[in-house]
Coordinates of C-alpha atoms and ligand atoms in Angstrom, one line a residue:
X1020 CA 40.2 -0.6 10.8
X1021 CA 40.6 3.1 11.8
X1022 CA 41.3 6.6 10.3
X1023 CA 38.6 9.2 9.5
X1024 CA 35.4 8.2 8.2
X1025 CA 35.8 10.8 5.3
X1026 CA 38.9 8.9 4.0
X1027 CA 37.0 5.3 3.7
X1028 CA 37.7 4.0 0.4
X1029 CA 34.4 4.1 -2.0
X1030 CA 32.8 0.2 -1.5
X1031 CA 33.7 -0.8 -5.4
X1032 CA 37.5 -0.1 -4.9
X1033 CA 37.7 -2.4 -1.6
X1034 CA 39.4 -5.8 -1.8
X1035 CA 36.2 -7.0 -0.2
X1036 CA 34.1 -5.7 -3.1
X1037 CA 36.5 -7.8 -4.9
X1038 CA 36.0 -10.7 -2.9
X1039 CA 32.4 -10.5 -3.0
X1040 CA 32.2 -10.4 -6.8
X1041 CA 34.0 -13.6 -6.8
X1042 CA 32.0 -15.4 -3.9
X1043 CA 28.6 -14.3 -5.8
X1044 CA 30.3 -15.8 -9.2
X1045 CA 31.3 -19.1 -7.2
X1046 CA 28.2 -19.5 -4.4
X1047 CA 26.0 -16.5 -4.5
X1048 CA 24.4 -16.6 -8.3
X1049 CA 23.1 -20.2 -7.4
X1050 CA 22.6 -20.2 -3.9
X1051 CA 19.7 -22.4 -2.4
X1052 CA 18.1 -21.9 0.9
X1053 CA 16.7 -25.5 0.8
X1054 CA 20.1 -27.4 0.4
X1055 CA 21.3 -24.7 3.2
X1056 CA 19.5 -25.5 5.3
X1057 CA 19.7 -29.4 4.9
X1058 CA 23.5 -28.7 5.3
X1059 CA 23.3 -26.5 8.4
X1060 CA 21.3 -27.7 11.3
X1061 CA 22.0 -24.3 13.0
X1062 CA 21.4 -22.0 10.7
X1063 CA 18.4 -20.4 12.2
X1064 CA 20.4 -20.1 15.3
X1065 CA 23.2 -18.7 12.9
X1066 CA 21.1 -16.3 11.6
X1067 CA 19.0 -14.9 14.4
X1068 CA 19.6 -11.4 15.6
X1069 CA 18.2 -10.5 19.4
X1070 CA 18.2 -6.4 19.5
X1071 CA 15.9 -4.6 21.5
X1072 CA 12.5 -5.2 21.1
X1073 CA 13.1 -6.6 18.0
X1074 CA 14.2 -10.1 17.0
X1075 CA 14.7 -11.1 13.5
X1076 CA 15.3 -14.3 11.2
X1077 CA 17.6 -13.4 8.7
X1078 CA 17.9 -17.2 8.1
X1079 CA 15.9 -17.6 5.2
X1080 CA 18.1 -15.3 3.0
X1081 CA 20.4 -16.0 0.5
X1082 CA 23.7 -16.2 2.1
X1083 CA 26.0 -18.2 4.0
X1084 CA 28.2 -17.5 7.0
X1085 CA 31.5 -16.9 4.1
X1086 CA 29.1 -14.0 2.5
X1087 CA 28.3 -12.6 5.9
X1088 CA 32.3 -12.5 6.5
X1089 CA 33.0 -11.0 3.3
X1090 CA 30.1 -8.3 3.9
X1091 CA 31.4 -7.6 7.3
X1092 CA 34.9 -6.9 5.9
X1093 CA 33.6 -4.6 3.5
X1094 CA 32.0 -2.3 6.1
X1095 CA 35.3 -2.2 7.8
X1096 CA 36.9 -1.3 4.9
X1097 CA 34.6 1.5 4.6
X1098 CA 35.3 2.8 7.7
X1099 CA 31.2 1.8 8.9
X1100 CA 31.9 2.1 12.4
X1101 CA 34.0 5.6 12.9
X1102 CA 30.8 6.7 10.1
X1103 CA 28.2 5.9 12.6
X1104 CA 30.6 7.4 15.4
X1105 CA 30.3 10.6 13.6
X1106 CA 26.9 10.6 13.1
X1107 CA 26.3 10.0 16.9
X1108 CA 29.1 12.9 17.6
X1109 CA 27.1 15.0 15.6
X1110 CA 29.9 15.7 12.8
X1111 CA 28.0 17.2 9.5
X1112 CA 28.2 14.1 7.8
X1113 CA 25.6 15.8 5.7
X1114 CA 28.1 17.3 3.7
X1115 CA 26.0 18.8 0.9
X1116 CA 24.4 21.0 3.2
X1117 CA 27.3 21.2 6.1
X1118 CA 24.8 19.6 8.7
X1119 CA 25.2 17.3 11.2
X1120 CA 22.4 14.7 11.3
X1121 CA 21.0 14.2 15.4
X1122 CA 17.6 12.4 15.4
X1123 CA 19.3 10.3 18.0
X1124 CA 20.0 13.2 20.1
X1125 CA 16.1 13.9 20.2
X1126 CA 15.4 10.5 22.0
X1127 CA 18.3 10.4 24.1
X1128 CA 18.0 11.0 27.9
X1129 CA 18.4 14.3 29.6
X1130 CA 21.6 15.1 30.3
X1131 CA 22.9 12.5 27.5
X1132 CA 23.4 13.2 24.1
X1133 CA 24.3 16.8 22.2
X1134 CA 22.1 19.5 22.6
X1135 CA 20.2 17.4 25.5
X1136 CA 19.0 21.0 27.3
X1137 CA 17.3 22.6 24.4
X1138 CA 15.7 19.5 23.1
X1139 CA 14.5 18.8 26.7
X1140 CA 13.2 22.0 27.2
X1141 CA 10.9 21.6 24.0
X1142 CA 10.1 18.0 25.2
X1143 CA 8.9 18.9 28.2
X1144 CA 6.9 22.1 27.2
X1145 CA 5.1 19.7 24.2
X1146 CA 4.3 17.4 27.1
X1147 CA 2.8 19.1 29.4
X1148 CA 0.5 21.0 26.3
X1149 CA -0.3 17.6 25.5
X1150 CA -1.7 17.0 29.0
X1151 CA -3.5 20.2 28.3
X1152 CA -5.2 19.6 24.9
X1153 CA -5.9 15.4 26.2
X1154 CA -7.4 16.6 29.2
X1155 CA -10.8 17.1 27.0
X1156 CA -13.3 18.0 29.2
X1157 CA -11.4 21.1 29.4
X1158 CA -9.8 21.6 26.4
X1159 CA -13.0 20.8 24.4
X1160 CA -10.6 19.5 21.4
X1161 CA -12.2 16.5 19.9
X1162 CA -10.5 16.6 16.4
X1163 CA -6.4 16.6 15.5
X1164 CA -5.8 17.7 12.3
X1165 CA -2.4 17.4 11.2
X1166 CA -1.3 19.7 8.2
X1167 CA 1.8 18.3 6.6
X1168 CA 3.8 16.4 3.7
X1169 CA 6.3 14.0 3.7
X1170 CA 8.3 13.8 7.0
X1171 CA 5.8 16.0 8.0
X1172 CA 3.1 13.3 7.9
X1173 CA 4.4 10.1 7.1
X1174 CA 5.7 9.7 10.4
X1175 CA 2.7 10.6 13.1
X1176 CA 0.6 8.8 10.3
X1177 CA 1.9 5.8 10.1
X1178 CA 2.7 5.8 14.6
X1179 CA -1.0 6.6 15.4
X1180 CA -2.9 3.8 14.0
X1181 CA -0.1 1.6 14.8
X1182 CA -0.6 2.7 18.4
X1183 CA -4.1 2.6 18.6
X1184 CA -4.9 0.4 21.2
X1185 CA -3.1 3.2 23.8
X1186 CA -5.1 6.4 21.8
X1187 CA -7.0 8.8 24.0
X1188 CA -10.4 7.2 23.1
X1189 CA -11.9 10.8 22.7
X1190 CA -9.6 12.4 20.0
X1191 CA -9.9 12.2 16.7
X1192 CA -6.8 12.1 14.3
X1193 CA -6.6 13.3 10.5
X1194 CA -3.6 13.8 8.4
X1195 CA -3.9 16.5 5.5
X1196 CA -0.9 16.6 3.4
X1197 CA -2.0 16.6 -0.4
X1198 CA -2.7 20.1 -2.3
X1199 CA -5.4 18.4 -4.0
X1200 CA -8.8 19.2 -2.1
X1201 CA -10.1 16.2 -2.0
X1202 CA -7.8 15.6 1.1
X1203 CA -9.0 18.3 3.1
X1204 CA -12.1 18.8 1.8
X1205 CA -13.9 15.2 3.4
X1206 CA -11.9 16.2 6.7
X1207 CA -13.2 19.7 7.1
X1208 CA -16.9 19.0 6.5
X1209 CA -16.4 16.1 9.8
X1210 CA -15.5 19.4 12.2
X1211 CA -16.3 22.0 14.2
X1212 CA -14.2 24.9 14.6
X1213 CA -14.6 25.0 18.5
X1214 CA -13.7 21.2 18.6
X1215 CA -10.6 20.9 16.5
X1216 CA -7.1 21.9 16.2
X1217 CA -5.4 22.3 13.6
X1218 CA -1.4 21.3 13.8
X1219 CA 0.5 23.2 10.2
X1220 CA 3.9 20.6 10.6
X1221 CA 6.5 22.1 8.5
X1222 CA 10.1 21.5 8.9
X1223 CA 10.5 25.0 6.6
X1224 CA 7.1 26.4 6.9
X1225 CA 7.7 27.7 3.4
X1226 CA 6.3 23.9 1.5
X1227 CA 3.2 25.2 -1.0
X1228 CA 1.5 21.9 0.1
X1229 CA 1.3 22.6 3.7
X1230 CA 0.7 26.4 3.3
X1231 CA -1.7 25.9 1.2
X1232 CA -3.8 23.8 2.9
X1233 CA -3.2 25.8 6.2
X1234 CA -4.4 28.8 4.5
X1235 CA -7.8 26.8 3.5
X1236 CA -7.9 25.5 7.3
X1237 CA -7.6 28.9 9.3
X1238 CA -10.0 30.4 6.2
X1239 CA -12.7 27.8 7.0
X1240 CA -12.3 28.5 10.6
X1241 CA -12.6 31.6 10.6
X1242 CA -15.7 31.6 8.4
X1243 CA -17.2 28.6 10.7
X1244 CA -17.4 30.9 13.3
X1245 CA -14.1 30.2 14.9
X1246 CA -12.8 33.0 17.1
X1247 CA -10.0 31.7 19.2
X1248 CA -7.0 30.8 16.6
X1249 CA -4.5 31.1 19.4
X1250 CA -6.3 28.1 21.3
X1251 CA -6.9 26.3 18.1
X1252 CA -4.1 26.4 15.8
X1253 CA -0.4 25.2 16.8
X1254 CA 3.1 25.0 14.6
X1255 CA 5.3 22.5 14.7
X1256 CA 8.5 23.9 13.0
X1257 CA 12.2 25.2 12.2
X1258 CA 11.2 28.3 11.0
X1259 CA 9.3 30.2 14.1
X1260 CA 9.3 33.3 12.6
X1261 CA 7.2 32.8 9.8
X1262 CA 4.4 30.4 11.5
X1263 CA 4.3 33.9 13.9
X1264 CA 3.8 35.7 10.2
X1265 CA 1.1 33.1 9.5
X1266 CA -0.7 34.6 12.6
X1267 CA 0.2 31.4 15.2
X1268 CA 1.2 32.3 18.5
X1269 CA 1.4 28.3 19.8
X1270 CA 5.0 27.1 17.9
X1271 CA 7.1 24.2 19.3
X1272 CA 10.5 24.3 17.3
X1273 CA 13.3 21.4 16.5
X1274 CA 16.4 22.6 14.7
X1275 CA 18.2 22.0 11.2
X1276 CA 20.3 19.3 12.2
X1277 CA 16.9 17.0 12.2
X1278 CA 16.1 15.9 8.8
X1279 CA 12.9 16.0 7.8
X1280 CA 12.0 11.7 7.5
X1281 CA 13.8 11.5 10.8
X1282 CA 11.7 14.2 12.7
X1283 CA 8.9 12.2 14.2
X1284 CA 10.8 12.3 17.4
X1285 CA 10.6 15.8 17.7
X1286 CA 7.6 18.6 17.9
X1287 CA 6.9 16.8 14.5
X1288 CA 5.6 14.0 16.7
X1289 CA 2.9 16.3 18.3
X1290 CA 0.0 14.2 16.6
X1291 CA 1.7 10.5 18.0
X1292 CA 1.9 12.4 21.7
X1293 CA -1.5 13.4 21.7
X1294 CA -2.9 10.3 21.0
X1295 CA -0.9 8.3 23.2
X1296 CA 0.2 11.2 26.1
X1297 CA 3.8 12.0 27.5
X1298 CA 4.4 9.0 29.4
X1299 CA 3.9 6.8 26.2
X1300 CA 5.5 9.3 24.0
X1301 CA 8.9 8.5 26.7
X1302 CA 8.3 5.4 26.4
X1303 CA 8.3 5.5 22.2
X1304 CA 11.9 7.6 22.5
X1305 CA 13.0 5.2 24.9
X1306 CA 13.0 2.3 22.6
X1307 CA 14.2 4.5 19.8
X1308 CA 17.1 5.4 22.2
X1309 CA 17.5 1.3 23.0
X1310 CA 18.1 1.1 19.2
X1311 CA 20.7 3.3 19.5
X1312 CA 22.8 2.2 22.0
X1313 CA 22.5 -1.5 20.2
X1314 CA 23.8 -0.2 17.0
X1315 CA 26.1 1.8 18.5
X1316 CA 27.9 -0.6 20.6
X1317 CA 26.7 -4.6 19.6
X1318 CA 29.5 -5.9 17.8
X1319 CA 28.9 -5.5 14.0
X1320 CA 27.9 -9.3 13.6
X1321 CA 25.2 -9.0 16.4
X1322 CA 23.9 -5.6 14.9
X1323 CA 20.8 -5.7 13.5
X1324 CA 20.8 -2.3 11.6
X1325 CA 24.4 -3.7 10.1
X1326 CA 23.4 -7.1 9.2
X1327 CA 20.0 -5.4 7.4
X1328 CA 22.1 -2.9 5.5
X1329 CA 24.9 -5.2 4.4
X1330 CA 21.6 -7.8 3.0
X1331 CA 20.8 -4.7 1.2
X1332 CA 23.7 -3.9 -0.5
X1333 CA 24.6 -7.8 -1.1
X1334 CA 20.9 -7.9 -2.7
X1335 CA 21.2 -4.7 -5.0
X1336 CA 24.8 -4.9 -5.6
X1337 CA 25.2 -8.9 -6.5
X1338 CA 21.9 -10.3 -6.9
X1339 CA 20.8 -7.1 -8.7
X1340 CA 17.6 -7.1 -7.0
X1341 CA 15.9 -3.9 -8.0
X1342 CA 12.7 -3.9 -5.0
X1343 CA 11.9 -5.3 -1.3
X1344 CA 8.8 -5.8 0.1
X1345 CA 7.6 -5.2 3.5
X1346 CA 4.3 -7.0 4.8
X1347 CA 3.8 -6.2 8.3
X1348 CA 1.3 -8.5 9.3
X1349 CA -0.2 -5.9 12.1
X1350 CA -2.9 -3.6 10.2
X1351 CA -1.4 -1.1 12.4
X1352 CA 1.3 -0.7 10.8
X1353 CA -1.3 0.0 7.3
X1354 CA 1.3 3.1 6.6
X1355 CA 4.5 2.0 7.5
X1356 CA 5.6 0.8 3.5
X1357 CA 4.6 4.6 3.0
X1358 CA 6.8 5.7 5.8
X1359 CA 9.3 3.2 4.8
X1360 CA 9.1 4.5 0.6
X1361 CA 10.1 8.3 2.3
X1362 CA 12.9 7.2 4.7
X1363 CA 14.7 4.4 2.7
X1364 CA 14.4 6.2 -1.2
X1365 CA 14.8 10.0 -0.4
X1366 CA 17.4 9.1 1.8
X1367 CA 19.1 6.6 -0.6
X1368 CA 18.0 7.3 -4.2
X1369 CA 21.3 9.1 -5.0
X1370 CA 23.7 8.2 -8.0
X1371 CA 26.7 10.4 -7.2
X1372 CA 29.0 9.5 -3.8
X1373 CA 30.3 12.2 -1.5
X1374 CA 33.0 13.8 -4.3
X1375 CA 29.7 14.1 -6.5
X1376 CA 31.6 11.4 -8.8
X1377 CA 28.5 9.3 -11.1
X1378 CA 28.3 5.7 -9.4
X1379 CA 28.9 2.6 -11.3
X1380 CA 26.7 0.8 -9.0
X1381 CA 23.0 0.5 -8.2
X1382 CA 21.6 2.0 -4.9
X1383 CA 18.2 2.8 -3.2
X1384 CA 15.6 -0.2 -4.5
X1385 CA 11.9 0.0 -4.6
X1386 CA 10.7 -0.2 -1.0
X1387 CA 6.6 -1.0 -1.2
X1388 CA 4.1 -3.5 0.4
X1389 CA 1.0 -4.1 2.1
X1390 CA -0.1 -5.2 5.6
X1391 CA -0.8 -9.6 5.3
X1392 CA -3.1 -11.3 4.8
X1393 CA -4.1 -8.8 2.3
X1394 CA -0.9 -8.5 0.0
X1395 CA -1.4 -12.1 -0.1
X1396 CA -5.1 -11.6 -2.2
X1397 CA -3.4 -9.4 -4.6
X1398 CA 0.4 -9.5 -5.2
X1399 CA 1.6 -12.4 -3.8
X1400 CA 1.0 -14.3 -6.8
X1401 CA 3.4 -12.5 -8.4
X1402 CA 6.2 -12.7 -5.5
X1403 CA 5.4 -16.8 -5.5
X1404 CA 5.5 -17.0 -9.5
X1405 CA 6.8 -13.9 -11.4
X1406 CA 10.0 -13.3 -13.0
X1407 CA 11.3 -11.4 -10.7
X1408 CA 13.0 -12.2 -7.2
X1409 CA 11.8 -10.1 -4.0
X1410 CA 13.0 -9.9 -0.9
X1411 CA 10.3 -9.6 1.7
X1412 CA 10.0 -8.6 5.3
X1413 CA 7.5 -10.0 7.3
X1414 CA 6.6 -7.9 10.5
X1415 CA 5.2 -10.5 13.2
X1416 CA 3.7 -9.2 16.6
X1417 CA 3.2 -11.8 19.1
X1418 CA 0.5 -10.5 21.6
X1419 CA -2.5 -8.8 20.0
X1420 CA -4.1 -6.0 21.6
X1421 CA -7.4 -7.2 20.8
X1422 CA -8.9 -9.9 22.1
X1423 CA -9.8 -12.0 19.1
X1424 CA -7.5 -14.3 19.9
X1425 CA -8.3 -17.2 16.9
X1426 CA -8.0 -14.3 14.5
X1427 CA -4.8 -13.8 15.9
X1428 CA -3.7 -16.8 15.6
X1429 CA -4.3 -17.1 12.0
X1430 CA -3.0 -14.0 11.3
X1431 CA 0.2 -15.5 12.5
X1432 CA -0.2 -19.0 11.0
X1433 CA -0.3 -17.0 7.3
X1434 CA 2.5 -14.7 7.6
X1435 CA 4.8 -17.8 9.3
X1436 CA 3.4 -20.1 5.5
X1437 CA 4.1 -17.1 3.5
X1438 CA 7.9 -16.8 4.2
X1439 CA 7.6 -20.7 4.3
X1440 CA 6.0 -21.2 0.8
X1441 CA 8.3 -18.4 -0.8
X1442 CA 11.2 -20.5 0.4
X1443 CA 10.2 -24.2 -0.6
X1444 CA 8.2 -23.5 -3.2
X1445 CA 6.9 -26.4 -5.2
X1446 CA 8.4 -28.8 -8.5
X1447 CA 6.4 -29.8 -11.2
X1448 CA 7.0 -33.4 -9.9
X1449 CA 5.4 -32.4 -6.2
X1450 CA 2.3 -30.7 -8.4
X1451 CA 1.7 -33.7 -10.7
X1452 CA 0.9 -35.9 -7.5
X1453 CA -1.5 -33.2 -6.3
X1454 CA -5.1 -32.8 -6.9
X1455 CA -6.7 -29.7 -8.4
X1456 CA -10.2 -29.7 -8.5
X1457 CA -10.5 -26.5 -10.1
X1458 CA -8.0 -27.0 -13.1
X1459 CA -9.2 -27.0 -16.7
X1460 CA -10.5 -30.5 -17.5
X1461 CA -9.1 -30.2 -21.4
X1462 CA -5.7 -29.6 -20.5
X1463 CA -3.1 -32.4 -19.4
X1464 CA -1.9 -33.1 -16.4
X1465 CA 1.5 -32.1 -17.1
X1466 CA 0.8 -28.4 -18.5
X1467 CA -1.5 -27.6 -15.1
X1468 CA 1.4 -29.0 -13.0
X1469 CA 3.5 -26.5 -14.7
X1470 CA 1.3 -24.0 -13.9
X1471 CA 1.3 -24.7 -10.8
X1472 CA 4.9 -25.1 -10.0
X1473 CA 6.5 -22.8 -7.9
X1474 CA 10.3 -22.0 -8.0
X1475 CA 10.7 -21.1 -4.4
X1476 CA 14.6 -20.1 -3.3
X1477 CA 12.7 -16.8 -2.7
X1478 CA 14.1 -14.8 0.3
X1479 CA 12.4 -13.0 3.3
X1480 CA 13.2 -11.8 6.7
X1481 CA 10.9 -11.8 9.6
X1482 CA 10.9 -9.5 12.0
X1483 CA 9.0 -10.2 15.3
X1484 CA 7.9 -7.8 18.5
X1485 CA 6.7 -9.3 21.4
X1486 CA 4.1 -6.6 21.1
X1487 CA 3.7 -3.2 18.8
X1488 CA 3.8 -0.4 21.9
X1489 CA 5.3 2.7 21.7
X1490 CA 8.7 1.6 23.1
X1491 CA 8.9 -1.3 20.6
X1492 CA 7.4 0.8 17.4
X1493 CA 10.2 3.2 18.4
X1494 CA 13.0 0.3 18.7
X1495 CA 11.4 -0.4 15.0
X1496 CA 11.4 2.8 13.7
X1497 CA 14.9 3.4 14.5
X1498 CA 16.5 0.4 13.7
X1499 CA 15.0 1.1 10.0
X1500 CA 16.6 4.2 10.2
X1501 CA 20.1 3.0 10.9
X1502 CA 19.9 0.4 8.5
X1503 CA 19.3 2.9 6.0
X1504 CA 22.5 4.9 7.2
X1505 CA 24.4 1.7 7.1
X1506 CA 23.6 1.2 2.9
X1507 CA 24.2 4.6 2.7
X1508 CA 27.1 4.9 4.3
X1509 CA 28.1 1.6 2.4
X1510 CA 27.4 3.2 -1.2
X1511 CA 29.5 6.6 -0.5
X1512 CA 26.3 8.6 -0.8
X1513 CA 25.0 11.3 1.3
X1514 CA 21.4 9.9 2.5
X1515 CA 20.6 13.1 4.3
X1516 CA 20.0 15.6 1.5
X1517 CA 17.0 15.7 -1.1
X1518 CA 18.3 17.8 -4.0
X1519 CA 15.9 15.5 -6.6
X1520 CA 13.0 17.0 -5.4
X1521 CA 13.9 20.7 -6.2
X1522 CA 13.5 20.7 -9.8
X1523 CA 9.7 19.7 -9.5
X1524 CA 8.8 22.1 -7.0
X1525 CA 10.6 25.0 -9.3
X1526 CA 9.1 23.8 -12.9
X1527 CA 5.4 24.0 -11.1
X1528 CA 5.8 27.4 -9.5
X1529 CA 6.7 28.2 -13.6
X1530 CA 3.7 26.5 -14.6
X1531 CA 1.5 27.5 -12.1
X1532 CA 1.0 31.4 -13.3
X1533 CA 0.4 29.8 -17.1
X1534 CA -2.1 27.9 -15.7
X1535 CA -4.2 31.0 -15.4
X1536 CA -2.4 32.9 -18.3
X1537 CA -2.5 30.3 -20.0
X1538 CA 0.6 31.2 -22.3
X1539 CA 2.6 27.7 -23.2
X1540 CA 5.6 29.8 -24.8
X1541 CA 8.8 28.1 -24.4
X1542 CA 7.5 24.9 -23.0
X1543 CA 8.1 21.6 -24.7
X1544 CA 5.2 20.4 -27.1
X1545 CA 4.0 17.8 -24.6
X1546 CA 3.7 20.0 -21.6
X1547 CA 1.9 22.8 -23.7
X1548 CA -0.1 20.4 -25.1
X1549 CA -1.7 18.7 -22.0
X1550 CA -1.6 22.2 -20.4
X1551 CA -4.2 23.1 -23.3
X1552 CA -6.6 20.5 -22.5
X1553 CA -6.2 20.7 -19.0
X1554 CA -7.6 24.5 -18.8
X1555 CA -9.3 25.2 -22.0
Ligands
F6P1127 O1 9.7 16.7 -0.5 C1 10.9 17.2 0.1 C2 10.7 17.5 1.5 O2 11.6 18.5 1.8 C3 10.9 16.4 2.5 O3 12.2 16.0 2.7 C4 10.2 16.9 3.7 O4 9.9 15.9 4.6 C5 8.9 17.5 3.0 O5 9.4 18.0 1.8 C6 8.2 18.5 3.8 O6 9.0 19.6 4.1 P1 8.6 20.6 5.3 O7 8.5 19.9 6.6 O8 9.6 21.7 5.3 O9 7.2 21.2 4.9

């Protein structure tokens, strides 16, 4: 289907909307994976999507080949493709703020891509201060400290533990981003001045977090016995001008057309280069760039980004599932549900489409989770036997880089009988046979076998990388990002703006003068009230 992507009709008022109501009435609302897969021999093979560095098993999900043609007609009818042509052309499909959006254009290769010289030109400079500041006999820099909030942080914190096992083994990374002190505070009293260097990461360099802290950061420095500021602070921003104002000569800029969850490819991924040096940073691009390409050009049924966003919207939309999980069973990947929360619901937790007309539909849901095997000891139980469904993605990573191999192994035996068990699940019939030594001896048989029944029907993907290095953690990171677009684009919304968190930021920087004054005028009896307690 062509025409311009602006004209796409809004997902409710397709026929395939339509069509999908109906299929969910007649095959959806009672769909189960066990008879499925007793009908359909290949349905693994069916549901398996190859994209770079990344394969997945979209298998054990609830829908059928009919549903995935239905979905499929729906993004055409939305016009899915010429939206993500735009957002490669660089078109400012963020409309509320007349932007274009180009995090793609930051990892593709020179000479590809818009604006290829000037992001090139700030690659390479980065790079080669990164050889600088890793070369540590001569830099002396032991300590990173990153100074930042949201996409500020989220991104080189979750990247660097996940790419730990390629981490200059003599640097030392912290993330600062909170405004309450007990962030920075533990942080500082591990440093030296002489040793450190503090990164303020800022798309605006105006966020009261970030200044905040930096302000507490060149302040201890300076009283530390720090002399060399120039050497030992650096700015990773938009906004050039006023990091010079803050008194930092060292800036490396990006540009307005990089949002800030989708920065980490740019000078906001100072922290992730340091720790793993320019070639591995490349390499991390490189497989964001892979990502790319695939979901630019692999035919929507092949696409991985596609198929993920057209599960999401089939999930919130018709199943009315209101959260997903993510377990990535890697503990380097500790901080990518945090990364994930930022990316998927500030981009997507909108309720008006691109007219600014209210939505009759749900969008964003919950994104949380854990790395396995420990969501497993604490809110599994409730995946396995609560009311609720969720969805969950499992993260598997076939080669360690450690070599405890048997832990390894069972590491991947748990997350591969986690998906498994939230898809059979168990009857009452299956639990009445079983022993269980440690069930109340009082109660019958049947009541424990209730208790220990488990519904199963409960859906997951898995996601497996043949190993988590920088070029397949980019391939990851990207291919979350594009299926976020693909929802997005799906709902109508604009996933590029942030408007909900203005009216926070303005209500504190009311409150924060009465916090001293102390004068509750005109506030609302609640807010006055804890104000009260809170500073008399
Ligand atoms: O909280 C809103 C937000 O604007 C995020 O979108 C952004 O990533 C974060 O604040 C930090 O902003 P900045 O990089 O400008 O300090």
């Amino acid at each position: 289907m062509s025409g311009h992507w602006n004209d796409a009709p809004r997902c409710d008022r397709t026929v395939a909307w339509t069509g999908l109501r109906g299929h969910y009435e007649a095959h959806g609302r009672d769909f189960d994976l066990r008879e499925a897969f007793a009908r359909d021999a290949a349905r693994f093979e069916a549901f398996a999507v190859d994209a770079p560095a990344v394969f997945a098993d979209l298998s054990k999900n609830r829908w059928d080949l009919a549903t995935r043609r239905l979905l499929l007609e729906l993004a055409r009818e939305c016009r899915l493709e010429a939206r993500r042509d735009a957002l490669f052309a660089g078109e400012p499909i963020n409309v509320t703020e007349g932007r274009a959006v180009l995090h793609t254009a930051l990892r593709a290769p020179r000479g590809a891509g818009p604006h290829s010289a000037e992001v090139h030109e700030v690659l390479d400079r980065l790079l080669t201060y990164v050889e600088q500041v890793r070369d540590t006999a001569a830099s002396g820099i032991r300590h990173v400290v990153n100074i930042g909030i949201g996409g500020s942080d989220l991104g080189p914190q979750m990247a660097v533990p996940a790419l730990d096992a390629f981490t200059h083994p003599q640097l030392r990374f912290h993330f600062v981003s909170n405004v309450d002190g007990h962030d920075i505070a533990p942080v500082l009293r591990q440093l030296k001045p002489s040793e450190t260097l503090f990164i303020i990461a800022s798309k605006t360099f105006t966020t009261q977090e970030t200044m905040a802290n930096a302000e507490v950061a060149k302040a201890w420095f300076l009283a530390n016995g720090g002399t060399d500021t120039n050497k030992h602070f650096v700015a990773t921003t938009t906004n050039v001008e006023a990091a010079a104002r803050f008194g930092i000569s060292t800036t490396f800029g990006f540009w307005d057309w990089v949002g800030g969850r989708y920065s980490m490819w740019s000078a906001i991924g100072l922290p992730i280069a340091l720790a793993i040096g320019a070639d591995n940073f490349r390499s991390l691009l490189a497989g964001a760039h892979a990502m790319d390409e695939h979901f630019r050009s692999a035919p929507l049924e092949r696409n991985l980004p596609v198929q993920l966003g057209l599960l999401d919207l089939w999930y919130r939309n018709f199943h009315g599932f209101t959260s997903r999980g993510v377990a990535p069973y890697h503990q380097g990947l500790k901080r990518l549900p945090a990364y994930l929360q930022q990316l998927e619901m500030e981009s997507n937790g909108k309720s008006v489409d691109l007219a600014g007309e209210p939505l009759p539909y749900a969008t964003s849901p919950v994104v949380w989770g854990e790395p396995g095997t420990n969501g497993q000891h604490a809110f599994f139980q409730m995946l396995h036997q609560g009311t609720d469904v969720i969805p969950v993605e499992f993260i598997a990573v076939k080669h360690a880089t450690h070599s405890h191999a048997d832990l390894h192994t069972k590491l991947l035996a748990n997350c591969l009988a986690q998906s498994q068990a939230l898809m059979l699940g168990k009857s009452t019939e299956q639990a009445a046979t079983e022993r269980a030594p440690t069930a109340s001896k009082t109660l019958d048989a049947q009541t424990i076998a209730r208790h220990r029944t488990f519904p199963g029907n409960r859906p997951s993907t898995t996601l497996v990388l043949d190993r988590l290095d920088p070029h397949a953690l980019g391939a990851l990171v990207a291919m979350y990002e594009h299926r976020v677009f693909v929802s997005g684009a799906l709902w109508g919304i604009n996933s590029f703006d942030q408007w909900g968190v203005e009216l926070g930021k303005a209500l504190c920087n009311d409150l924060l003068p009465r916090l001293a004054s102390r004068d509750v005028q005109g506030l609302d009896a609640s807010t006055a009230g804890l104000l009260q307690r809170l500073v008399n």
